[in-house]
Each structure stands twice: as C-alpha cells, then as structure tokens.
Amino acid sequence: MVVNVVALTAARWRRNRNNKCKMKKTTKTMEFQTNNNNNNRKIGLILLIITLLLMIIAPTKVVASNTPSAFVQTAIYSNKIVIFSKSYCPYCRRAKGVFSELKEKPYVVELDLRDDGYKIQDVLLDLVGRRTVPQIFVNGKHVGGADDLQVAFRNGVLQDLLGTH
C-alpha cells in the first residue's frame, strides 16, 4: 500500500532576475510504503502479551528453583551420575569407588556438608522411599544404594545404564 503524505508548505526565499528577494511557496509530497499495518499491530500486540506473561511467570520459577525438591530434580536430570552421599559414610565411599573403577566422574552431593542436607534427605524419602545414603542415580534412573550398585555392576546393568557395555 502506498501512502501519500503532503508535507508542510515551505517558504523559500529566492532571488529573481532583478536580484530582489522574493518568497516562493513550495509544496512537496512524500511517499512511503507500509506492509499491511494491521498485521504489524497484531504482531506487536502478541509480543506484548508474551512479554507480560513471561514477567509474571519468571519470579515464581526463580523462587521454586531454590527449594530442595527442585535442587534434587535438577541434579538428577542435569548430570549423568549423581550420588547423594555423606562424607564420612563407608558405603558412600564404596559407591564412589565403583565409578572410579569405571573411570566415570559422578556429581556428588555431600549432604552432611550442606545446611539443607536433611531437607534433601526428606525429598529423597518422598522420591525413592529411602532417607539412607548413598542414593545413586544414573541417567535419571534410580539405581539404589551401595549394595544395589554393586549388584548392578556385577550383572552389567550399570554398564548398560552408562552406555559403556
């Protein structure tokens, strides 16, 4: 669509042949094109609505990610191997040794070194039915404790979960 816009009438001073100044009025017409103005308005309105919705949703996501439950879920699904452990626990050391033998580096959450460790154990109780450590997850799947890990290792199930078999 071509739109004609009449610009303001401009006054220009010109010298005529007799070297006298005379004002001459000129009117210019400018043309410009618009690409379907209604579509531009619709797109702008949609973008505004999306922005407002994101502003409303974003603060609740930030608050939710600080909870122990969100921490546990993020740890499990963001890492290949996760061990919820305590630094002094012999069973936890044994589980870490299995992964060392496989040359795998687990993400270890030492619950006794965290202020919210007991809350994370409560989340694990809700999630897998146990508060004890270690609790081991491989590729988002719960393997169990140290004894369960040993059995899975001997049977080749652990290697299958890791994709190294």
GROMACS .gro file of N, CA and C in nm:
model
  495
    1MET      N    1   0.085  -0.115   0.000
    1MET     CA    2   0.000   0.000   0.000
    1MET      C    3   0.091   0.123   0.000
    2VAL      N    4   0.064   0.217  -0.089
    2VAL     CA    5   0.142   0.340  -0.098
    2VAL      C    6   0.060   0.451  -0.036
    3VAL      N    7   0.122   0.527   0.051
    3VAL     CA    8   0.054   0.635   0.120
    3VAL      C    9   0.119   0.766   0.079
    4ASN      N   10   0.037   0.862   0.036
    4ASN     CA   11   0.088   0.995   0.003
    4ASN      C   12   0.067   1.087   0.122
    5VAL      N   13   0.170   1.156   0.158
    5VAL     CA   14   0.160   1.250   0.268
    5VAL      C   15   0.204   1.385   0.216
    6VAL      N   16   0.119   1.483   0.236
    6VAL     CA   17   0.154   1.618   0.192
    6VAL      C   18   0.231   1.683   0.304
    7ALA      N   19   0.352   1.725   0.273
    7ALA     CA   20   0.435   1.790   0.373
    7ALA      C   21   0.390   1.933   0.392
    8LEU      N   22   0.439   1.992   0.498
    8LEU     CA   23   0.406   2.132   0.522
    8LEU      C   24   0.454   2.218   0.406
    9THR      N   25   0.378   2.317   0.376
    9THR     CA   26   0.420   2.409   0.271
    9THR      C   27   0.539   2.487   0.321
   10ALA      N   28   0.643   2.484   0.245
   10ALA     CA   29   0.766   2.550   0.288
   10ALA      C   30   0.780   2.683   0.216
   11ALA      N   31   0.833   2.776   0.286
   11ALA     CA   32   0.859   2.907   0.225
   11ALA      C   33   1.007   2.915   0.195
   12ARG      N   34   1.038   2.951   0.072
   12ARG     CA   35   1.177   2.965   0.033
   12ARG      C   36   1.199   3.104  -0.024
   13TRP      N   37   1.308   3.153   0.012
   13TRP     CA   38   1.345   3.283  -0.043
   13TRP      C   39   1.427   3.261  -0.168
   14ARG      N   40   1.388   3.328  -0.276
   14ARG     CA   41   1.463   3.316  -0.400
   14ARG      C   42   1.491   3.455  -0.455
   15ARG      N   43   1.600   3.462  -0.518
   15ARG     CA   44   1.632   3.590  -0.584
   15ARG      C   45   1.581   3.583  -0.727
   16ASN      N   46   1.513   3.683  -0.765
   16ASN     CA   47   1.468   3.686  -0.904
   16ASN      C   48   1.574   3.753  -0.991
   17ARG      N   49   1.540   3.777  -1.119
   17ARG     CA   50   1.638   3.833  -1.212
   17ARG      C   51   1.688   3.970  -1.172
   18ASN      N   52   1.609   4.043  -1.105
   18ASN     CA   53   1.646   4.179  -1.065
   18ASN      C   54   1.720   4.181  -0.932
   19ASN      N   55   1.760   4.064  -0.883
   19ASN     CA   56   1.834   4.050  -0.759
   19ASN      C   57   1.753   4.092  -0.636
   20LYS      N   58   1.622   4.088  -0.648
   20LYS     CA   59   1.536   4.117  -0.534
   20LYS      C   60   1.492   3.984  -0.474
   21CYS      N   61   1.482   3.984  -0.343
   21CYS     CA   62   1.438   3.862  -0.274
   21CYS      C   63   1.288   3.850  -0.282
   22LYS      N   64   1.244   3.733  -0.313
   22LYS     CA   65   1.101   3.709  -0.322
   22LYS      C   66   1.075   3.572  -0.260
   23MET      N   67   0.968   3.561  -0.184
   23MET     CA   68   0.934   3.434  -0.122
   23MET      C   69   0.855   3.350  -0.220
   24LYS      N   70   0.895   3.225  -0.231
   24LYS     CA   71   0.824   3.133  -0.317
   24LYS      C   72   0.776   3.017  -0.231
   25LYS      N   73   0.653   2.984  -0.243
   25LYS     CA   74   0.597   2.873  -0.167
   25LYS      C   75   0.610   2.745  -0.248
   26THR      N   76   0.658   2.641  -0.179
   26THR     CA   77   0.668   2.511  -0.246
   26THR      C   78   0.600   2.407  -0.159
   27THR      N   79   0.539   2.314  -0.223
   27THR     CA   80   0.475   2.204  -0.153
   27THR      C   81   0.535   2.074  -0.205
   28LYS      N   82   0.577   1.989  -0.114
   28LYS     CA   83   0.636   1.861  -0.155
   28LYS      C   84   0.546   1.747  -0.107
   29THR      N   85   0.544   1.643  -0.184
   29THR     CA   86   0.470   1.523  -0.148
   29THR      C   87   0.570   1.411  -0.124
   30MET      N   88   0.556   1.345  -0.010
   30MET     CA   89   0.644   1.232   0.021
   30MET      C   90   0.563   1.104   0.010
   31GLU      N   91   0.627   1.000  -0.038
   31GLU     CA   92   0.563   0.870  -0.047
   31GLU      C   93   0.641   0.769   0.035
   32PHE      N   94   0.571   0.686   0.103
   32PHE     CA   95   0.636   0.574   0.170
   32PHE      C   96   0.540   0.456   0.169
   33GLN      N   97   0.597   0.337   0.185
   33GLN     CA   98   0.516   0.217   0.180
   33GLN      C   99   0.503   0.157   0.319
   34THR      N  100   0.388   0.101   0.346
   34THR     CA  101   0.369   0.026   0.469
   34THR      C  102   0.326  -0.115   0.430
   35ASN      N  103   0.372  -0.211   0.505
   35ASN     CA  104   0.335  -0.350   0.480
   35ASN      C  105   0.221  -0.388   0.573
   36ASN      N  106   0.104  -0.376   0.526
   36ASN     CA  107  -0.017  -0.417   0.596
   36ASN      C  108  -0.011  -0.381   0.744
   37ASN      N  109  -0.046  -0.262   0.774
   37ASN     CA  110  -0.037  -0.205   0.908
   37ASN      C  111  -0.108  -0.288   1.014
   38ASN      N  112  -0.217  -0.354   0.977
   38ASN     CA  113  -0.292  -0.436   1.074
   38ASN      C  114  -0.210  -0.554   1.121
   39ASN      N  115  -0.135  -0.617   1.031
   39ASN     CA  116  -0.050  -0.731   1.072
   39ASN      C  117   0.057  -0.685   1.168
   40ASN      N  118   0.116  -0.569   1.144
   40ASN     CA  119   0.219  -0.517   1.234
   40ASN      C  120   0.161  -0.492   1.373
   41ARG      N  121   0.041  -0.443   1.379
   41ARG     CA  122  -0.023  -0.419   1.508
   41ARG      C  123  -0.051  -0.550   1.581
   42LYS      N  124  -0.097  -0.651   1.507
   42LYS     CA  125  -0.125  -0.781   1.568
   42LYS      C  126   0.003  -0.844   1.623
   43ILE      N  127   0.110  -0.838   1.546
   43ILE     CA  128   0.238  -0.895   1.592
   43ILE      C  129   0.286  -0.821   1.716
   44GLY      N  130   0.275  -0.689   1.714
   44GLY     CA  131   0.317  -0.610   1.830
   44GLY      C  132   0.236  -0.645   1.954
   45LEU      N  133   0.106  -0.664   1.936
   45LEU     CA  134   0.019  -0.699   2.048
   45LEU      C  135   0.054  -0.838   2.103
   46ILE      N  136   0.080  -0.933   2.015
   46ILE     CA  137   0.118  -1.068   2.058
   46ILE      C  138   0.248  -1.064   2.135
   47LEU      N  139   0.347  -0.990   2.085
   47LEU     CA  140   0.475  -0.979   2.155
   47LEU      C  141   0.458  -0.914   2.293
   48LEU      N  142   0.372  -0.815   2.302
   48LEU     CA  143   0.346  -0.750   2.430
   48LEU      C  144   0.285  -0.849   2.530
   49ILE      N  145   0.189  -0.927   2.484
   49ILE     CA  146   0.124  -1.025   2.571
   49ILE      C  147   0.225  -1.130   2.618
   50ILE      N  148   0.308  -1.179   2.527
   50ILE     CA  149   0.410  -1.278   2.564
   50ILE      C  150   0.505  -1.221   2.668
   51THR      N  151   0.549  -1.098   2.647
   51THR     CA  152   0.641  -1.033   2.741
   51THR      C  153   0.577  -1.021   2.879
   52LEU      N  154   0.452  -0.979   2.884
   52LEU     CA  155   0.384  -0.965   3.013
   52LEU      C  156   0.369  -1.100   3.082
   53LEU      N  157   0.336  -1.203   3.007
   53LEU     CA  158   0.324  -1.337   3.067
   53LEU      C  159   0.457  -1.385   3.122
   54LEU      N  160   0.564  -1.361   3.049
   54LEU     CA  161   0.697  -1.402   3.097
   54LEU      C  162   0.736  -1.326   3.223
   55MET      N  163   0.697  -1.201   3.232
   55MET     CA  164   0.728  -1.122   3.352
   55MET      C  165   0.651  -1.175   3.472
   56ILE      N  166   0.532  -1.225   3.450
   56ILE     CA  167   0.452  -1.279   3.559
   56ILE      C  168   0.506  -1.415   3.603
   57ILE      N  169   0.543  -1.500   3.508
   57ILE     CA  170   0.587  -1.636   3.537
   57ILE      C  171   0.728  -1.640   3.595
   58ALA      N  172   0.818  -1.558   3.546
   58ALA     CA  173   0.961  -1.565   3.581
   58ALA      C  174   0.988  -1.562   3.731
   59PRO      N  175   0.931  -1.472   3.810
   59PRO     CA  176   0.964  -1.470   3.953
   59PRO      C  177   0.927  -1.598   4.025
   60THR      N  178   0.818  -1.665   3.987
   60THR     CA  179   0.781  -1.789   4.054
   60THR      C  180   0.880  -1.899   4.022
   61LYS      N  181   0.936  -1.900   3.903
   61LYS     CA  182   1.036  -2.001   3.867
   61LYS      C  183   1.162  -1.984   3.950
   62VAL      N  184   1.204  -1.862   3.972
   62VAL     CA  185   1.326  -1.836   4.048
   62VAL      C  186   1.308  -1.884   4.191
   63VAL      N  187   1.193  -1.856   4.251
   63VAL     CA  188   1.167  -1.899   4.388
   63VAL      C  189   1.162  -2.051   4.396
   64ALA      N  190   1.095  -2.115   4.299
   64ALA     CA  191   1.080  -2.259   4.301
   64ALA      C  192   1.214  -2.331   4.285
   65SER      N  193   1.308  -2.273   4.211
   65SER     CA  194   1.435  -2.341   4.187
   65SER      C  195   1.524  -2.343   4.311
   66ASN      N  196   1.489  -2.266   4.415
   66ASN     CA  197   1.568  -2.263   4.537
   66ASN      C  198   1.523  -2.367   4.639
   67THR      N  199   1.422  -2.444   4.608
   67THR     CA  200   1.372  -2.544   4.702
   67THR      C  201   1.458  -2.671   4.694
   68PRO      N  202   1.466  -2.747   4.803
   68PRO     CA  203   1.541  -2.873   4.799
   68PRO      C  204   1.488  -2.970   4.693
   69SER      N  205   1.357  -2.972   4.675
   69SER     CA  206   1.297  -3.060   4.575
   69SER      C  207   1.346  -3.025   4.435
   70ALA      N  208   1.346  -2.896   4.404
   70ALA     CA  209   1.394  -2.851   4.272
   70ALA      C  210   1.543  -2.881   4.256
   71PHE      N  211   1.619  -2.865   4.365
   71PHE     CA  212   1.762  -2.895   4.359
   71PHE      C  213   1.785  -3.042   4.325
   72VAL      N  214   1.711  -3.130   4.393
   72VAL     CA  215   1.726  -3.274   4.369
   72VAL      C  216   1.690  -3.308   4.224
   73GLN      N  217   1.577  -3.258   4.177
   73GLN     CA  218   1.534  -3.286   4.039
   73GLN      C  219   1.636  -3.235   3.939
   74THR      N  220   1.686  -3.115   3.960
   74THR     CA  221   1.785  -3.058   3.869
   74THR      C  222   1.913  -3.140   3.871
   75ALA      N  223   1.957  -3.180   3.989
   75ALA     CA  224   2.079  -3.261   4.000
   75ALA      C  225   2.063  -3.393   3.926
   76ILE      N  226   1.950  -3.458   3.944
   76ILE     CA  227   1.928  -3.590   3.883
   76ILE      C  228   1.923  -3.582   3.731
   77TYR      N  229   1.851  -3.482   3.679
   77TYR     CA  230   1.830  -3.477   3.534
   77TYR      C  231   1.933  -3.394   3.459
   78SER      N  232   2.023  -3.329   3.530
   78SER     CA  233   2.127  -3.249   3.464
   78SER      C  234   2.263  -3.318   3.464
   79ASN      N  235   2.274  -3.430   3.530
   79ASN     CA  236   2.403  -3.500   3.542
   79ASN      C  237   2.387  -3.646   3.504
   80LYS      N  238   2.491  -3.701   3.446
   80LYS     CA  239   2.489  -3.842   3.407
   80LYS      C  240   2.481  -3.933   3.529
   81ILE      N  241   2.562  -3.901   3.630
   81ILE     CA  242   2.566  -3.982   3.753
   81ILE      C  243   2.555  -3.888   3.873
   82VAL      N  244   2.465  -3.918   3.965
   82VAL     CA  245   2.451  -3.838   4.087
   82VAL      C  246   2.454  -3.933   4.207
   83ILE      N  247   2.535  -3.897   4.305
   83ILE     CA  248   2.539  -3.972   4.431
   83ILE      C  249   2.504  -3.875   4.543
   84PHE      N  250   2.395  -3.902   4.614
   84PHE     CA  251   2.363  -3.829   4.736
   84PHE      C  252   2.434  -3.904   4.847
   85SER      N  253   2.528  -3.838   4.912
   85SER     CA  254   2.626  -3.905   4.997
   85SER      C  255   2.645  -3.828   5.127
   86LYS      N  256   2.721  -3.889   5.217
   86LYS     CA  257   2.775  -3.819   5.334
   86LYS      C  258   2.924  -3.848   5.337
   87SER      N  259   3.002  -3.748   5.369
   87SER     CA  260   3.148  -3.757   5.354
   87SER      C  261   3.211  -3.865   5.441
   88TYR      N  262   3.150  -3.900   5.552
   88TYR     CA  263   3.208  -3.998   5.645
   88TYR      C  264   3.156  -4.140   5.624
   89CYS      N  265   3.063  -4.158   5.533
   89CYS     CA  266   2.993  -4.286   5.517
   89CYS      C  267   3.077  -4.387   5.436
   90PRO      N  268   3.105  -4.507   5.495
   90PRO     CA  269   3.184  -4.607   5.422
   90PRO      C  270   3.111  -4.664   5.299
   91TYR      N  271   2.978  -4.673   5.304
   91TYR     CA  272   2.902  -4.723   5.190
   91TYR      C  273   2.910  -4.624   5.073
   92CYS      N  274   2.908  -4.496   5.107
   92CYS     CA  275   2.921  -4.392   5.004
   92CYS      C  276   3.058  -4.398   4.939
   93ARG      N  277   3.163  -4.420   5.020
   93ARG     CA  278   3.299  -4.433   4.966
   93ARG      C  279   3.308  -4.553   4.872
   94ARG      N  280   3.242  -4.661   4.910
   94ARG     CA  281   3.242  -4.781   4.826
   94ARG      C  282   3.173  -4.754   4.692
   95ALA      N  283   3.061  -4.680   4.695
   95ALA     CA  284   2.989  -4.646   4.572
   95ALA      C  285   3.075  -4.557   4.481
   96LYS      N  286   3.142  -4.460   4.541
   96LYS     CA  287   3.231  -4.372   4.463
   96LYS      C  288   3.344  -4.452   4.400
   97GLY      N  289   3.391  -4.556   4.472
   97GLY     CA  290   3.497  -4.643   4.420
   97GLY      C  291   3.455  -4.720   4.295
   98VAL      N  292   3.329  -4.761   4.290
   98VAL     CA  293   3.279  -4.833   4.172
   98VAL      C  294   3.290  -4.744   4.049
   99PHE      N  295   3.251  -4.618   4.064
   99PHE     CA  296   3.256  -4.527   3.949
   99PHE      C  297   3.401  -4.491   3.912
  100SER      N  298   3.489  -4.487   4.012
  100SER     CA  299   3.631  -4.465   3.983
  100SER      C  300   3.686  -4.581   3.900
  101GLU      N  301   3.645  -4.701   3.935
  101GLU     CA  302   3.688  -4.821   3.862
  101GLU      C  303   3.641  -4.815   3.716
  102LEU      N  304   3.523  -4.759   3.695
  102LEU     CA  305   3.468  -4.745   3.559
  102LEU      C  306   3.518  -4.619   3.488
  103LYS      N  307   3.603  -4.543   3.557
  103LYS     CA  308   3.655  -4.415   3.506
  103LYS      C  309   3.542  -4.317   3.472
  104GLU      N  310   3.443  -4.316   3.558
  104GLU     CA  311   3.330  -4.223   3.548
  104GLU      C  312   3.338  -4.125   3.664
  105LYS      N  313   3.302  -4.000   3.638
  105LYS     CA  314   3.309  -3.897   3.742
  105LYS      C  315   3.166  -3.858   3.781
  106PRO      N  316   3.119  -3.903   3.897
  106PRO     CA  317   2.983  -3.869   3.940
  106PRO      C  318   2.975  -3.728   3.998
  107TYR      N  319   2.855  -3.672   3.994
  107TYR     CA  320   2.825  -3.548   4.064
  107TYR      C  321   2.785  -3.591   4.205
  108VAL      N  322   2.863  -3.551   4.305
  108VAL     CA  323   2.841  -3.596   4.442
  108VAL      C  324   2.785  -3.481   4.525
  109VAL      N  325   2.674  -3.508   4.593
  109VAL     CA  326   2.614  -3.412   4.685
  109VAL      C  327   2.640  -3.464   4.826
  110GLU      N  328   2.732  -3.399   4.896
  110GLU     CA  329   2.766  -3.439   5.034
  110GLU      C  330   2.665  -3.373   5.129
  111LEU      N  331   2.567  -3.449   5.171
  111LEU     CA  332   2.456  -3.395   5.250
  111LEU      C  333   2.499  -3.342   5.386
  112ASP      N  334   2.602  -3.402   5.446
  112ASP     CA  335   2.646  -3.356   5.578
  112ASP      C  336   2.722  -3.223   5.572
  113LEU      N  337   2.760  -3.182   5.453
  113LEU     CA  338   2.832  -3.055   5.437
  113LEU      C  339   2.741  -2.942   5.391
  114ARG      N  340   2.613  -2.970   5.380
  114ARG     CA  341   2.515  -2.870   5.335
  114ARG      C  342   2.420  -2.836   5.449
  115ASP      N  343   2.378  -2.711   5.453
  115ASP     CA  344   2.280  -2.668   5.554
  115ASP      C  345   2.143  -2.733   5.532
  116ASP      N  346   2.110  -2.759   5.406
  116ASP     CA  347   1.979  -2.817   5.374
  116ASP      C  348   1.986  -2.968   5.348
  117GLY      N  349   2.092  -3.033   5.397
  117GLY     CA  350   2.110  -3.177   5.374
  117GLY      C  351   1.995  -3.261   5.424
  118TYR      N  352   1.944  -3.230   5.543
  118TYR     CA  353   1.832  -3.307   5.599
  118TYR      C  354   1.706  -3.288   5.515
  119LYS      N  355   1.688  -3.168   5.459
  119LYS     CA  356   1.571  -3.144   5.373
  119LYS      C  357   1.583  -3.224   5.243
  120ILE      N  358   1.704  -3.232   5.191
  120ILE     CA  359   1.727  -3.311   5.069
  120ILE      C  360   1.699  -3.458   5.097
  121GLN      N  361   1.736  -3.506   5.217
  121GLN     CA  362   1.705  -3.645   5.253
  121GLN      C  363   1.554  -3.667   5.261
  122ASP      N  364   1.480  -3.567   5.309
  122ASP     CA  365   1.334  -3.578   5.311
  122ASP      C  366   1.279  -3.588   5.169
  123VAL      N  367   1.336  -3.511   5.077
  123VAL     CA  368   1.293  -3.517   4.936
  123VAL      C  369   1.323  -3.656   4.880
  124LEU      N  370   1.441  -3.710   4.912
  124LEU     CA  371   1.476  -3.845   4.865
  124LEU      C  372   1.379  -3.949   4.921
  125LEU      N  373   1.337  -3.932   5.046
  125LEU     CA  374   1.239  -4.023   5.105
  125LEU      C  375   1.110  -4.021   5.023
  126ASP      N  376   1.063  -3.902   4.989
  126ASP     CA  377   0.942  -3.890   4.907
  126ASP      C  378   0.963  -3.947   4.767
  127LEU      N  379   1.082  -3.929   4.713
  127LEU     CA  380   1.110  -3.967   4.575
  127LEU      C  381   1.134  -4.117   4.558
  128VAL      N  382   1.215  -4.177   4.647
  128VAL     CA  383   1.254  -4.318   4.629
  128VAL      C  384   1.217  -4.407   4.746
  129GLY      N  385   1.161  -4.348   4.853
  129GLY     CA  386   1.120  -4.428   4.968
  129GLY      C  387   1.230  -4.456   5.068
  130ARG      N  388   1.343  -4.389   5.055
  130ARG     CA  389   1.456  -4.410   5.148
  130ARG      C  390   1.520  -4.276   5.183
  131ARG      N  391   1.564  -4.266   5.310
  131ARG     CA  392   1.641  -4.149   5.355
  131ARG      C  393   1.790  -4.181   5.364
  132THR      N  394   1.823  -4.307   5.353
  132THR     CA  395   1.961  -4.351   5.374
  132THR      C  396   2.051  -4.307   5.258
  133VAL      N  397   2.181  -4.306   5.288
  133VAL     CA  398   2.279  -4.274   5.184
  133VAL      C  399   2.373  -4.393   5.168
  134PRO      N  400   2.426  -4.410   5.052
  134PRO     CA  401   2.412  -4.327   4.932
  134PRO      C  402   2.282  -4.359   4.857
  135GLN      N  403   2.235  -4.261   4.783
  135GLN     CA  404   2.128  -4.282   4.686
  135GLN      C  405   2.188  -4.243   4.551
  136ILE      N  406   2.183  -4.335   4.457
  136ILE     CA  407   2.256  -4.320   4.331
  136ILE      C  408   2.158  -4.317   4.215
  137PHE      N  409   2.181  -4.221   4.124
  137PHE     CA  410   2.101  -4.207   4.003
  137PHE      C  411   2.195  -4.206   3.883
  138VAL      N  412   2.158  -4.282   3.781
  138VAL     CA  413   2.236  -4.286   3.657
  138VAL      C  414   2.141  -4.254   3.541
  139ASN      N  415   2.174  -4.149   3.468
  139ASN     CA  416   2.092  -4.104   3.355
  139ASN      C  417   1.944  -4.089   3.394
  140GLY      N  418   1.922  -4.031   3.511
  140GLY     CA  419   1.786  -4.004   3.559
  140GLY      C  420   1.716  -4.123   3.622
  141LYS      N  421   1.779  -4.240   3.622
  141LYS     CA  422   1.716  -4.361   3.677
  141LYS      C  423   1.777  -4.392   3.814
  142HIS      N  424   1.691  -4.423   3.909
  142HIS     CA  425   1.737  -4.456   4.044
  142HIS      C  426   1.795  -4.597   4.045
  143VAL      N  427   1.921  -4.607   4.085
  143VAL     CA  428   1.989  -4.737   4.094
  143VAL      C  429   1.969  -4.795   4.233
  144GLY      N  430   1.972  -4.711   4.336
  144GLY     CA  431   1.957  -4.757   4.474
  144GLY      C  432   2.074  -4.714   4.558
  145GLY      N  433   2.107  -4.799   4.658
  145GLY     CA  434   2.219  -4.771   4.747
  145GLY      C  435   2.346  -4.841   4.701
  146ALA      N  436   2.443  -4.853   4.793
  146ALA     CA  437   2.573  -4.912   4.759
  146ALA      C  438   2.561  -5.059   4.721
  147ASP      N  439   2.481  -5.135   4.797
  147ASP     CA  440   2.464  -5.277   4.765
  147ASP      C  441   2.396  -5.296   4.629
  148ASP      N  442   2.293  -5.215   4.602
  148ASP     CA  443   2.224  -5.221   4.473
  148ASP      C  444   2.321  -5.188   4.359
  149LEU      N  445   2.408  -5.091   4.383
  149LEU     CA  446   2.507  -5.052   4.283
  149LEU      C  447   2.604  -5.167   4.254
  150GLN      N  448   2.649  -5.235   4.359
  150GLN     CA  449   2.741  -5.349   4.342
  150GLN      C  450   2.676  -5.459   4.257
  151VAL      N  451   2.550  -5.490   4.286
  151VAL     CA  452   2.479  -5.593   4.210
  151VAL      C  453   2.464  -5.550   4.064
  152ALA      N  454   2.426  -5.425   4.041
  152ALA     CA  455   2.410  -5.374   3.904
  152ALA      C  456   2.543  -5.376   3.830
  153PHE      N  457   2.651  -5.348   3.900
  153PHE     CA  458   2.785  -5.350   3.840
  153PHE      C  459   2.824  -5.493   3.800
  154ARG      N  460   2.803  -5.589   3.890
  154ARG     CA  461   2.839  -5.729   3.862
  154ARG      C  462   2.755  -5.788   3.749
  155ASN      N  463   2.628  -5.749   3.740
  155ASN     CA  464   2.538  -5.802   3.638
  155ASN      C  465   2.550  -5.731   3.503
  156GLY      N  466   2.623  -5.621   3.498
  156GLY     CA  467   2.636  -5.545   3.373
  156GLY      C  468   2.524  -5.445   3.351
  157VAL      N  469   2.429  -5.439   3.444
  157VAL     CA  470   2.317  -5.345   3.431
  157VAL      C  471   2.368  -5.201   3.441
  158LEU      N  472   2.463  -5.177   3.530
  158LEU     CA  473   2.519  -5.043   3.546
  158LEU      C  474   2.588  -4.997   3.417
  159GLN      N  475   2.664  -5.087   3.356
  159GLN     CA  476   2.733  -5.053   3.232
  159GLN      C  477   2.633  -5.022   3.121
  160ASP      N  478   2.521  -5.096   3.119
  160ASP     CA  479   2.416  -5.069   3.021
  160ASP      C  480   2.356  -4.931   3.043
  161LEU      N  481   2.330  -4.897   3.170
  161LEU     CA  482   2.275  -4.764   3.201
  161LEU      C  483   2.372  -4.653   3.159
  162LEU      N  484   2.500  -4.679   3.178
  162LEU     CA  485   2.601  -4.580   3.142
  162LEU      C  486   2.629  -4.577   2.992
  163GLY      N  487   2.589  -4.682   2.923
  163GLY     CA  488   2.616  -4.691   2.779
  163GLY      C  489   2.760  -4.729   2.749
  164THR      N  490   2.826  -4.798   2.844
  164THR     CA  491   2.966  -4.837   2.825
  164THR      C  492   2.982  -4.987   2.803
  165HIS      N  493   2.876  -5.059   2.792
  165HIS     CA  494   2.881  -5.205   2.781
  165HIS      C  495   2.881  -5.249   2.638
   0.00000   0.00000   0.00000
